[in-house]
PDB file of C-alpha atoms in Angstrom:
ATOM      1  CA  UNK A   1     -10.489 -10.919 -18.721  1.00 47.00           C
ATOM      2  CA  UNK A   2      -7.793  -8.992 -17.647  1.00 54.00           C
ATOM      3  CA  UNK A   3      -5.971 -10.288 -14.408  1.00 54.00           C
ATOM      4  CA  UNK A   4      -4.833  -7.757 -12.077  1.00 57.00           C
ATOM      5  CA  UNK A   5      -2.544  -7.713  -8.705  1.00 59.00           C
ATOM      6  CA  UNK A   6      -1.230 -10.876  -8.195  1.00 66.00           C
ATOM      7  CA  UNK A   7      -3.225 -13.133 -10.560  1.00 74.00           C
ATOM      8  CA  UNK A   8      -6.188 -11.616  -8.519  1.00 72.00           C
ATOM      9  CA  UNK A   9      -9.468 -11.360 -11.312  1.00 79.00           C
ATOM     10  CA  UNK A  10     -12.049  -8.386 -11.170  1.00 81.00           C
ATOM     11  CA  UNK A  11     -14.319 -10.729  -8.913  1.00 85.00           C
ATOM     12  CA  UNK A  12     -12.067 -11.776  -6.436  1.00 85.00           C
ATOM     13  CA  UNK A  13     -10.878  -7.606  -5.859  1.00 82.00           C
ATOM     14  CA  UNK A  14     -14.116  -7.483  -5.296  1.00 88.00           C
ATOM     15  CA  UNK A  15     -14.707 -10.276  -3.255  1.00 91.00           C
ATOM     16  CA  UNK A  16     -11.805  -8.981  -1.082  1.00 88.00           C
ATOM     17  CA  UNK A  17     -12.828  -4.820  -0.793  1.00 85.00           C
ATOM     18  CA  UNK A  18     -16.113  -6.192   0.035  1.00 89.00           C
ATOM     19  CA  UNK A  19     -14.844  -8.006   3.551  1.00 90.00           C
ATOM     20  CA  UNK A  20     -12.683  -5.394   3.680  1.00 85.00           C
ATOM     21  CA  UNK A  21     -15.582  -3.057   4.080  1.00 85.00           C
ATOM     22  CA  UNK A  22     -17.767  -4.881   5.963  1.00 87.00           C
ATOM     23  CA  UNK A  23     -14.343  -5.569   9.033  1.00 86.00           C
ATOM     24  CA  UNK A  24     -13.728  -2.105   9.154  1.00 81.00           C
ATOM     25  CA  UNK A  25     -16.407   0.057   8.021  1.00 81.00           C
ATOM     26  CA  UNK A  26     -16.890   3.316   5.776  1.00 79.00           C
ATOM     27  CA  UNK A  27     -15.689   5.991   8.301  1.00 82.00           C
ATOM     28  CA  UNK A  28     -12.371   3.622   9.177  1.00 83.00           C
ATOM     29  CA  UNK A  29     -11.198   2.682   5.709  1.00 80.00           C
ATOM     30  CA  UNK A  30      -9.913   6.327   5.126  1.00 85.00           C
ATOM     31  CA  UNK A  31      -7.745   6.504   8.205  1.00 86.00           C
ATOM     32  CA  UNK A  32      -6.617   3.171   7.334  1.00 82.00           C
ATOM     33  CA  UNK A  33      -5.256   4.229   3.779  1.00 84.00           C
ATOM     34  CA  UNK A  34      -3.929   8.035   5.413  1.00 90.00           C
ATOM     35  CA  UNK A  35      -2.081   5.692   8.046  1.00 90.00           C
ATOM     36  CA  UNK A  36      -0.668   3.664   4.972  1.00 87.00           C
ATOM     37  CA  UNK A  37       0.252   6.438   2.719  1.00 91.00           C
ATOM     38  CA  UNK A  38       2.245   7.921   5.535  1.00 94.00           C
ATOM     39  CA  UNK A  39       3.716   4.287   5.626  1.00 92.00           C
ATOM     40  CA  UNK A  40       5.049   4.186   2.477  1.00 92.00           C
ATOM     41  CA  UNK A  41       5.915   8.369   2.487  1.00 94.00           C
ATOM     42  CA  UNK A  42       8.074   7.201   5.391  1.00 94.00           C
ATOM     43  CA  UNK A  43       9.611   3.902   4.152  1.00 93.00           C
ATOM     44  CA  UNK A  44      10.310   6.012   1.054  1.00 93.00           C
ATOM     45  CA  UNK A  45      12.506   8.658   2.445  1.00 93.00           C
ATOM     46  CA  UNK A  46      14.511   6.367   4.555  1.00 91.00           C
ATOM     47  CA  UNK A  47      15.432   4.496   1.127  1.00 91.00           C
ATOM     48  CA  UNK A  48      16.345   7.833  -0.157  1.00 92.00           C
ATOM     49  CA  UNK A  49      18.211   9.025   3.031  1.00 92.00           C
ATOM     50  CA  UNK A  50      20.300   5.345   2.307  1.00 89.00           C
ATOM     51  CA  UNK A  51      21.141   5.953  -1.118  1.00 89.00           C
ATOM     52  CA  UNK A  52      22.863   9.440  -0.141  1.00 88.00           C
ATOM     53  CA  UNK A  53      24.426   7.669   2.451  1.00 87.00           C
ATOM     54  CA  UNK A  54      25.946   4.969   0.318  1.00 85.00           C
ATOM     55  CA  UNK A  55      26.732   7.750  -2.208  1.00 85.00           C
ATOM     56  CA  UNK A  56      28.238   9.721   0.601  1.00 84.00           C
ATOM     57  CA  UNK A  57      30.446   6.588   1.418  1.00 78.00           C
ATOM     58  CA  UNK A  58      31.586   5.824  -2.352  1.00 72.00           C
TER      59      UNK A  58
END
């Protein structure tokens, strides 16, 4: 079997979207990921607005 994130197996993803679920419900989980994409679209352009700073400064 094929180990995924972490060392995490196929059962214990499972396991894990499973509580996930049942903490936060059907209707939440969505907002949850939209609220972490923008996260990451966020954390992403400030790494990009760095390099052209640093590439600015060479």
């Amino acid at each position: 079997m094929k180990l995924l994130l972490w060392g995490l197996g196929m059962q214990e993803v499972l396991i894990i979207a499973l509580i996930v679920l049942l903490l936060f419900g059907g209707k939440k989980i969505p907002e949850l990921m939209n609220g972490l994409g923008k996260g990451i679209k966020s954390f992403k352009d400030g790494m990009k607005e760095m390099d052209k700073e640093v590439k600015s400064e060479e």
